[in-house]
Tab-separated table of C-alpha atoms and ligand atoms in Angstrom:
chain	number	residue	atom	x	y	z
K	48	MET	CA	-0.227	-8.507	30.165
K	49	SER	CA	-2.497	-5.617	31.163
K	50	ASP	CA	-5.951	-5.134	29.657
K	51	ALA	CA	-4.813	-1.936	27.983
K	52	SER	CA	-2.267	-3.859	25.950
K	53	THR	CA	-4.646	-6.587	24.739
K	54	LYS	CA	-7.534	-6.102	22.391
K	55	ARG	CA	-9.556	-8.423	20.198
K	56	LEU	CA	-9.169	-7.075	16.688
K	57	LYS	CA	-11.843	-7.044	14.009
K	58	ILE	CA	-10.285	-7.310	10.565
K	59	GLY	CA	-12.118	-7.221	7.238
K	60	ILE	CA	-11.364	-9.507	4.317
K	61	LEU	CA	-12.109	-7.859	0.946
K	62	GLU	CA	-10.814	-10.237	-1.705
K	63	GLY	CA	-11.228	-7.976	-4.711
K	64	ASP	CA	-10.800	-9.547	-8.141
K	65	ASP	CA	-8.724	-12.101	-10.084
K	66	ILE	CA	-5.556	-12.943	-8.102
K	67	GLY	CA	-7.199	-11.237	-5.112
K	68	HIS	CA	-9.137	-14.482	-4.603
K	69	GLU	CA	-5.789	-16.216	-4.124
K	70	VAL	CA	-3.444	-13.756	-2.435
K	71	VAL	CA	-5.958	-12.370	0.089
K	72	PRO	CA	-6.987	-15.795	1.491
K	73	ALA	CA	-3.271	-16.704	1.539
K	74	SER	CA	-2.532	-13.614	3.639
K	75	VAL	CA	-5.394	-14.403	6.006
K	76	ARG	CA	-4.163	-17.996	6.467
K	77	ILE	CA	-0.714	-16.749	7.421
K	78	ALA	CA	-2.049	-14.017	9.692
K	79	ARG	CA	-4.339	-16.541	11.425
K	80	ALA	CA	-1.403	-18.850	12.106
K	81	ALA	CA	0.698	-15.931	13.398
K	82	ALA	CA	-2.172	-14.688	15.564
K	83	GLU	CA	-2.568	-18.104	17.118
K	84	ALA	CA	1.148	-18.286	17.878
K	85	ALA	CA	1.078	-14.793	19.406
K	86	GLY	CA	-2.106	-15.445	21.407
K	87	GLN	CA	-3.906	-12.630	19.605
K	88	GLU	CA	-7.665	-12.911	19.091
K	89	ILE	CA	-8.973	-11.740	15.736
K	90	ALA	CA	-12.546	-11.695	14.456
K	91	TRP	CA	-12.373	-11.966	10.678
K	92	VAL	CA	-15.207	-10.346	8.758
K	93	ASP	CA	-15.860	-11.199	5.097
K	94	VAL	CA	-16.883	-8.103	3.157
K	95	PRO	CA	-18.030	-8.703	-0.440
K	96	ILE	CA	-16.509	-6.312	-2.965
K	97	GLY	CA	-15.655	-6.248	-6.664
K	98	ARG	CA	-16.909	-8.355	-9.539
K	99	ARG	CA	-18.230	-11.196	-7.359
K	100	ALA	CA	-20.181	-8.702	-5.257
K	101	LEU	CA	-21.739	-7.370	-8.451
K	102	ASP	CA	-22.965	-10.878	-9.234
K	103	THR	CA	-24.125	-11.722	-5.706
K	104	HIS	CA	-25.247	-8.321	-4.378
K	105	GLY	CA	-25.874	-6.312	-7.542
K	106	HIS	CA	-23.066	-3.811	-6.859
K	107	THR	CA	-19.252	-3.865	-6.748
K	108	MET	CA	-19.507	-2.020	-3.431
K	109	PRO	CA	-22.803	-3.203	-1.921
K	110	GLU	CA	-24.887	-0.951	0.292
K	111	GLY	CA	-23.715	-1.030	3.890
K	112	THR	CA	-20.047	-1.682	3.027
K	113	LEU	CA	-18.818	1.583	4.559
K	114	GLU	CA	-20.877	0.999	7.702
K	115	THR	CA	-19.463	-2.515	8.082
K	116	LEU	CA	-15.918	-1.235	7.630
K	117	SER	CA	-16.530	1.548	10.169
K	118	GLY	CA	-16.917	-1.104	12.848
K	119	LEU	CA	-13.534	-2.705	12.089
K	120	ASP	CA	-9.968	-1.993	13.181
K	121	GLY	CA	-8.663	-2.433	9.656
K	122	TRP	CA	-9.026	-4.534	6.561
K	123	ILE	CA	-7.194	-6.284	3.777
K	124	LEU	CA	-8.222	-5.066	0.340
K	125	GLY	CA	-7.318	-7.269	-2.604
K	126	PRO	CA	-6.642	-5.835	-6.072
K	127	ILE	CA	-9.603	-4.459	-7.996
K	128	GLY	CA	-9.866	-5.285	-11.704
K	129	HIS	CA	-12.318	-2.494	-12.474
K	130	ARG	CA	-11.165	-2.033	-16.055
K	131	GLU	CA	-12.858	-5.319	-16.911
K	132	TYR	CA	-16.126	-4.492	-15.127
K	133	PRO	CA	-19.263	-4.254	-17.273
K	134	LYS	CA	-20.103	-0.632	-18.107
K	135	VAL	CA	-23.063	-0.305	-15.737
K	136	PRO	CA	-23.594	2.229	-12.918
K	137	GLU	CA	-23.438	-0.544	-10.300
K	138	ALA	CA	-19.891	-1.459	-11.343
K	139	ILE	CA	-17.705	1.191	-9.751
K	140	ASN	CA	-14.092	1.130	-8.617
K	141	PRO	CA	-14.449	0.927	-4.827
K	142	HIS	CA	-10.937	1.710	-3.658
K	143	PRO	CA	-10.822	5.500	-4.213
K	144	ILE	CA	-14.089	5.682	-2.252
K	145	LEU	CA	-12.608	3.712	0.629
K	146	ARG	CA	-9.473	5.853	0.707
K	147	LYS	CA	-11.544	9.046	0.677
K	148	HIS	CA	-14.271	8.004	3.097
K	149	PHE	CA	-11.806	6.900	5.771
K	150	ASP	CA	-9.396	9.748	4.944
K	151	LEU	CA	-6.583	7.289	4.231
K	152	PHE	CA	-4.452	10.049	2.780
K	153	ALA	CA	-1.044	8.374	2.899
K	154	ASN	CA	-0.075	5.310	0.908
K	155	VAL	CA	3.008	3.794	2.495
K	156	ARG	CA	4.913	1.654	0.009
K	157	PRO	CA	8.194	0.065	1.092
K	158	THR	CA	10.798	-1.417	-1.242
K	159	ARG	CA	13.246	-3.950	0.121
K	160	SER	CA	15.735	-6.168	-1.714
K	161	PHE	CA	16.152	-9.829	-0.786
K	162	PRO	CA	19.134	-11.972	-1.837
K	163	GLY	CA	18.717	-14.486	-4.650
K	164	ILE	CA	15.329	-13.378	-5.952
K	165	GLY	CA	16.617	-11.424	-8.951
K	166	CYS	CA	16.762	-7.897	-7.583
K	167	LEU	CA	18.520	-5.483	-9.928
K	168	GLN	CA	20.416	-4.045	-6.955
K	169	ASP	CA	21.184	-5.214	-3.422
K	170	ASP	CA	20.810	-3.451	-0.075
K	171	ILE	CA	17.711	-1.472	-0.983
K	172	ASP	CA	15.545	-0.469	1.948
K	173	LEU	CA	13.404	2.554	1.254
K	174	VAL	CA	9.822	3.618	1.659
K	175	ILE	CA	7.795	5.873	-0.598
K	176	VAL	CA	4.953	7.756	1.080
K	177	ARG	CA	2.520	8.725	-1.635
K	178	GLU	CA	-0.312	11.215	-1.238
K	179	ASN	CA	-3.453	9.187	-1.798
K	180	ASN	CA	-6.516	11.372	-2.217
K	181	GLU	CA	-5.858	14.253	-4.602
K	182	GLY	CA	-3.301	15.090	-7.310
K	183	PHE	CA	-3.983	14.103	-10.918
K	184	GLN	CA	-6.293	11.168	-10.127
K	185	PRO	CA	-9.596	12.301	-11.702
K	186	ASP	CA	-11.722	9.849	-9.698
K	187	ARG	CA	-10.800	11.406	-6.375
K	188	ASN	CA	-9.870	15.050	-6.866
K	189	VAL	CA	-13.411	16.456	-7.194
K	190	VAL	CA	-16.552	15.890	-5.106
K	191	ALA	CA	-18.790	15.659	-8.173
K	192	GLY	CA	-18.070	14.972	-11.818
K	193	SER	CA	-14.539	14.091	-12.847
K	194	GLY	CA	-11.172	15.839	-12.703
K	195	GLU	CA	-10.798	15.036	-16.368
K	196	PHE	CA	-13.077	16.378	-19.067
K	197	ARG	CA	-13.292	16.907	-22.829
K	198	PRO	CA	-14.569	20.324	-23.868
K	199	SER	CA	-14.269	19.425	-27.569
K	200	HIS	CA	-13.560	16.240	-29.552
K	201	ASP	CA	-9.940	17.166	-30.034
K	202	MET	CA	-9.056	18.309	-26.545
K	203	THR	CA	-8.939	16.797	-23.023
K	204	ILE	CA	-8.227	18.692	-19.841
K	205	SER	CA	-6.935	16.929	-16.728
K	206	VAL	CA	-6.989	18.828	-13.468
K	207	ARG	CA	-4.399	18.267	-10.765
K	208	VAL	CA	-5.410	19.157	-7.227
K	209	ILE	CA	-2.793	20.050	-4.623
K	210	SER	CA	-4.040	21.426	-1.334
K	211	THR	CA	-2.258	22.679	1.750
K	212	ALA	CA	-4.368	20.308	3.864
K	213	GLY	CA	-3.562	17.220	1.756
K	214	SER	CA	0.128	18.102	1.455
K	215	THR	CA	0.518	18.867	5.151
K	216	LYS	CA	-1.154	15.619	6.196
K	217	VAL	CA	0.956	13.389	3.984
K	218	ALA	CA	4.121	15.306	4.900
K	219	ARG	CA	3.459	14.767	8.596
K	220	ALA	CA	2.847	11.042	8.049
K	221	ALA	CA	6.121	10.811	6.102
K	222	PHE	CA	8.125	12.664	8.758
K	223	GLU	CA	6.697	10.371	11.414
K	224	ILE	CA	7.782	7.333	9.384
K	225	ALA	CA	11.225	8.836	8.674
K	226	ARG	CA	11.659	9.361	12.409
K	227	THR	CA	11.230	5.612	13.019
K	228	ARG	CA	13.773	4.785	10.286
K	229	ASP	CA	17.023	6.512	9.291
K	230	LYS	CA	15.702	10.044	9.953
K	231	ARG	CA	16.170	11.116	6.331
K	232	LEU	CA	13.305	12.363	4.190
K	233	THR	CA	13.501	13.162	0.479
K	234	LEU	CA	10.841	15.436	-1.028
K	235	VAL	CA	10.124	14.484	-4.639
K	236	HIS	CA	8.406	17.043	-6.842
K	237	LYS	CA	8.869	19.254	-9.877
K	238	ASN	CA	8.483	22.771	-8.574
K	239	THR	CA	10.745	24.003	-11.362
K	240	VAL	CA	7.746	23.640	-13.703
K	241	TYR	CA	4.704	23.194	-11.453
K	242	LYS	CA	5.581	26.285	-9.499
K	243	LEU	CA	2.205	26.598	-7.819
K	244	GLY	CA	1.169	22.959	-7.314
K	245	CYS	CA	4.502	21.366	-6.456
K	246	GLY	CA	5.545	24.677	-4.910
K	247	MET	CA	2.672	24.435	-2.440
K	248	PHE	CA	3.494	20.783	-1.687
K	249	VAL	CA	7.142	21.634	-0.953
K	250	ASP	CA	6.233	24.665	1.191
K	251	CYS	CA	3.907	22.493	3.280
K	252	CYS	CA	6.620	19.866	3.736
K	253	TYR	CA	9.065	22.498	5.029
K	254	GLU	CA	6.426	23.884	7.366
K	255	VAL	CA	5.933	20.407	8.867
K	256	ALA	CA	9.730	19.914	8.972
K	257	LYS	CA	9.885	22.529	11.746
K	258	ASP	CA	8.288	19.948	14.061
K	259	PHE	CA	10.884	17.322	13.120
K	260	PRO	CA	14.299	18.927	13.643
K	261	ASP	CA	15.821	15.454	14.051
K	262	VAL	CA	14.924	14.480	10.455
K	263	THR	CA	17.257	15.590	7.637
K	264	VAL	CA	15.390	16.809	4.549
K	265	ASP	CA	16.544	16.958	0.943
K	266	GLU	CA	14.777	17.399	-2.389
K	267	VAL	CA	14.981	15.615	-5.742
K	268	ILE	CA	13.148	16.638	-8.917
K	269	VAL	CA	10.908	13.752	-10.019
K	270	ASP	CA	12.627	13.011	-13.353
K	271	THR	CA	16.025	12.934	-11.660
K	272	MET	CA	14.463	10.680	-9.044
K	273	ALA	CA	13.349	8.233	-11.740
K	274	MET	CA	16.996	7.985	-12.827
K	275	ARG	CA	18.538	7.925	-9.344
K	276	LEU	CA	16.160	5.245	-8.174
K	277	VAL	CA	17.758	2.941	-10.746
K	278	ARG	CA	21.366	4.055	-10.221
K	279	ASP	CA	21.637	4.534	-6.462
K	280	PRO	CA	18.459	3.431	-4.671
K	281	GLN	CA	20.540	2.728	-1.557
K	282	SER	CA	21.013	6.468	-1.054
K	283	PHE	CA	17.325	6.898	-0.172
K	284	ASP	CA	15.478	6.125	3.021
K	285	THR	CA	12.023	7.753	3.255
K	286	ILE	CA	10.534	9.583	0.273
K	287	VAL	CA	7.377	11.681	0.177
K	288	THR	CA	5.642	12.771	-2.992
K	289	THR	CA	2.350	13.656	-4.626
K	290	ASN	CA	-0.126	11.071	-5.883
K	291	MET	CA	0.796	10.337	-9.498
K	292	PHE	CA	4.554	10.758	-9.063
K	293	GLY	CA	4.280	8.272	-6.192
K	294	ASP	CA	2.202	5.877	-8.273
K	295	ILE	CA	4.847	5.764	-10.993
K	296	LEU	CA	7.912	5.717	-8.740
K	297	THR	CA	6.566	2.865	-6.608
K	298	ASP	CA	6.154	0.634	-9.677
K	299	GLU	CA	9.674	1.590	-10.735
K	300	ALA	CA	10.958	0.727	-7.274
K	301	ALA	CA	9.102	-2.608	-7.454
K	302	GLY	CA	10.925	-3.327	-10.716
K	303	LEU	CA	14.233	-3.047	-8.874
K	304	VAL	CA	13.375	-5.761	-6.368
K	305	GLY	CA	11.654	-8.472	-8.399
K	306	GLY	CA	8.503	-6.852	-9.748
K	307	LEU	CA	4.991	-6.079	-8.602
K	308	GLY	CA	4.698	-9.224	-6.530
K	309	MET	CA	7.280	-7.665	-4.199
K	310	ALA	CA	5.494	-4.328	-3.712
K	311	PRO	CA	3.365	-4.116	-0.567
K	312	GLY	CA	1.465	-1.100	0.715
K	313	LEU	CA	-0.581	0.265	3.579
K	314	CYS	CA	-3.079	3.125	3.407
K	315	ILE	CA	-3.151	5.169	6.600
K	316	GLY	CA	-4.689	8.372	7.882
K	317	ARG	CA	-5.105	10.170	11.170
K	318	GLY	CA	-7.841	7.853	12.386
K	319	SER	CA	-7.465	4.492	14.063
K	320	VAL	CA	-8.035	2.302	10.983
K	321	ALA	CA	-5.723	1.283	8.190
K	322	MET	CA	-6.121	-0.621	4.934
K	323	ALA	CA	-3.649	-3.174	3.612
K	324	GLN	CA	-3.460	-2.779	-0.160
K	325	ALA	CA	-0.654	-4.101	-2.341
K	326	THR	CA	0.682	-1.976	-5.199
K	327	HIS	CA	-0.145	-4.516	-7.915
K	328	GLY	CA	-3.364	-4.762	-9.879
K	329	SER	CA	-5.543	-7.855	-10.211
K	330	ALA	CA	-3.202	-9.502	-12.772
K	331	PRO	CA	-5.911	-11.320	-14.774
K	332	ASP	CA	-3.200	-12.815	-17.011
K	333	ILE	CA	-2.020	-15.115	-14.207
K	334	ALA	CA	-5.197	-15.470	-12.124
K	335	GLY	CA	-6.172	-19.044	-11.289
K	336	LYS	CA	-2.779	-20.468	-12.289
K	337	GLY	CA	-1.466	-20.741	-8.755
K	338	ILE	CA	1.664	-18.750	-9.537
K	339	ALA	CA	0.815	-15.188	-8.422
K	340	ASN	CA	3.373	-14.028	-5.897
K	341	PRO	CA	1.511	-13.574	-2.599
K	342	PHE	CA	4.363	-11.640	-0.927
K	343	ALA	CA	2.990	-8.152	-1.673
K	344	MET	CA	-0.383	-8.935	-0.122
K	345	ILE	CA	1.062	-10.904	2.791
K	346	GLU	CA	3.541	-8.150	3.606
K	347	SER	CA	0.786	-5.506	3.280
K	348	THR	CA	-1.166	-7.546	5.841
K	349	ARG	CA	1.858	-7.708	8.123
K	350	MET	CA	2.253	-3.937	7.814
K	351	LEU	CA	-1.384	-3.539	8.858
K	352	PHE	CA	-0.778	-5.517	12.043
K	353	ASP	CA	2.483	-3.743	12.722
K	354	TRP	CA	0.711	-0.389	12.383
K	355	LEU	CA	-2.209	-1.494	14.586
K	356	GLY	CA	0.218	-2.820	17.185
K	357	HIS	CA	2.112	0.477	17.367
K	358	HIS	CA	-0.968	2.657	17.034
K	359	HIS	CA	-2.886	0.963	19.851
K	360	GLY	CA	0.126	-0.173	21.893
K	361	LEU	CA	-0.718	-3.883	21.477
K	362	GLU	CA	2.286	-6.105	22.215
K	363	ARG	CA	0.624	-9.330	21.010
K	364	VAL	CA	-0.190	-7.734	17.686
K	365	LEU	CA	3.430	-6.648	17.334
K	366	GLU	CA	4.451	-10.211	18.143
K	367	LEU	CA	2.049	-11.435	15.435
K	368	SER	CA	3.789	-9.113	12.981
K	369	ARG	CA	7.229	-10.354	14.056
K	370	HIS	CA	6.093	-13.969	13.566
K	371	MET	CA	4.950	-13.150	10.058
K	372	LYS	CA	8.231	-11.414	9.257
K	373	ARG	CA	10.309	-14.385	10.414
K	374	GLY	CA	8.235	-16.754	8.264
K	375	ILE	CA	8.301	-14.491	5.211
K	376	ASP	CA	12.057	-13.839	5.363
K	377	ALA	CA	12.851	-17.541	5.815
K	378	ALA	CA	10.587	-18.636	2.940
K	379	LEU	CA	12.028	-16.004	0.600
K	380	ALA	CA	15.502	-17.381	1.223
K	381	GLU	CA	14.654	-20.741	-0.445
K	382	PRO	CA	13.839	-21.196	-4.167
K	383	ALA	CA	11.425	-24.039	-3.304
K	384	THR	CA	9.238	-21.658	-1.294
K	385	ARG	CA	9.253	-18.840	-3.838
K	386	THR	CA	7.086	-18.238	-6.904
K	387	PRO	CA	8.615	-18.215	-10.423
K	388	ASP	CA	8.596	-14.391	-10.796
K	389	ILE	CA	11.248	-14.179	-8.068
K	390	ARG	CA	13.486	-17.002	-9.249
K	391	GLY	CA	11.559	-19.614	-7.361
K	392	THR	CA	10.806	-23.215	-8.246
K	393	GLY	CA	7.646	-23.318	-6.146
K	394	THR	CA	4.003	-22.413	-6.558
K	395	GLN	CA	2.006	-19.885	-4.611
K	396	GLU	CA	0.827	-22.699	-2.312
K	397	ASP	CA	4.449	-23.796	-1.727
K	398	MET	CA	5.273	-20.245	-0.676
K	399	VAL	CA	2.298	-19.880	1.658
K	400	ALA	CA	2.820	-23.314	3.231
K	401	GLY	CA	6.535	-22.531	3.490
K	402	ILE	CA	5.895	-19.303	5.370
K	403	ILE	CA	3.539	-21.053	7.804
K	404	LYS	CA	6.010	-23.896	8.332
K	405	ARG	CA	8.888	-21.467	8.986
K	406	MET	CA	6.725	-19.512	11.431
K	407	GLU	CA	5.858	-22.683	13.312
K	408	ALA	CA	9.504	-23.724	13.394
K	409	ALA	CA	10.485	-20.337	14.813
S	141	LIG	P1	-3.628	-1.742	-12.273
S	141	LIG	O1	-3.791	-0.710	-13.328
S	141	LIG	O2	-4.905	-2.299	-11.733
S	141	LIG	O3	-2.647	-1.349	-11.190
S	141	LIG	P2	-1.708	-3.053	-13.924
S	141	LIG	O4	-2.128	-2.783	-15.307
S	141	LIG	O5	-0.577	-2.281	-13.322
S	141	LIG	O6	-2.973	-3.020	-12.952
S	141	LIG	P3	-1.164	-5.627	-12.828
S	141	LIG	O7	-2.438	-6.350	-12.686
S	141	LIG	O8	-0.547	-5.101	-11.584
S	141	LIG	O9	-1.346	-4.552	-13.942
S	141	LIG	O10	-0.123	-6.562	-13.551
S	141	LIG	C1	0.999	-6.073	-14.304
S	141	LIG	C2	1.925	-7.237	-14.573
S	141	LIG	O11	2.533	-7.657	-13.354
S	141	LIG	C3	1.208	-8.469	-15.136
S	141	LIG	O12	2.008	-9.103	-16.098
S	141	LIG	C4	1.018	-9.357	-13.934
S	141	LIG	O13	0.976	-10.719	-14.231
S	141	LIG	C5	2.236	-9.021	-13.064
S	141	LIG	N1	1.896	-9.147	-11.644
S	141	LIG	C6	1.103	-8.318	-10.921
S	141	LIG	N2	0.968	-8.760	-9.680
S	141	LIG	C7	1.710	-9.898	-9.601
S	141	LIG	C8	1.966	-10.842	-8.561
S	141	LIG	N3	1.446	-10.689	-7.344
S	141	LIG	N4	2.755	-11.885	-8.836
S	141	LIG	C9	3.303	-12.055	-10.044
S	141	LIG	N5	3.091	-11.206	-11.068
S	141	LIG	C10	2.304	-10.143	-10.848
């Protein structure tokens, strides 16, 4: 193998909160085993973040975090339970800052059905590409203050930001993904009502479409999409949409295939780093019980390696990703190596050990 196709990767481990302390280490264990099998060197870097970092370093995102991450090829970010943080200035929600700082403008969230795990429908294989850094999200659509404010006690105003730059970037990312799949891209919006905001998003998508004549484009209004996702999810391949619509639709899609434990995600941009981040929150209700489904985080981690492998042309990293996929698919096929939320009889540890065992056997 030539030098150009091998590279020691530096990957950050950011556990986050609650079940993050379980599902992130589980993902790292599996990735380590896959890396060893593929002959891929990885330097793992622990980066404190979240509630534990507040206790140990006095801040949920300690000073120097961004600098540390800048030196990495990518990182695994566990769920952040910021709603339970104490109301002090040092307790901030780090993930919008990470997405913004590294311009991780596209949140790639696949939905796949697996037999026997309680999916509401079979043969689902779609991916929602959600704009990540603007839209209705008040913590990331302004540079100072908040995109939500209350001019009087009886009134709140929420601002939605749609820009040509943000829309064009996420559209291009989605077309690129569609090109590697079934070459079909569905634009989801509501330009019938949001004539300016969604109108601008749709115009940008069609402008980018000119560079992708091989990809077929169609459009679905977001409320119709919410219905069609339940009735005929198999008719969709790649979907691109604005931030909040994407947030809602990806949870809905997760519901079709076994719930939030089955919803992985990867945040990407134009740069050379990416961030694995599952769709689910920190699930404090099941933290510490050993039953949180690690699939979403493990698959997010696999997506990170798959992306790095393609992005940098690293065959061993692609092999690592293939190892992980074989282990994951085999473990999901057996109730004993699945968690209870997906009709399993096993624990989280049974699932993780099962994936590693299946990888070794392969
Ligand atoms: P956030 O607002 O941070 O996204 P949320 O309010 O959507 O969080 P979650 O923490 O994602 O809430 O949890 C929602 C429900 O899904 C909870 O009942 C939780 O136990 C369940 N859940 C979330 N993640 C998993 C998982 N990995 N495995 C099993 N159940 C999960």
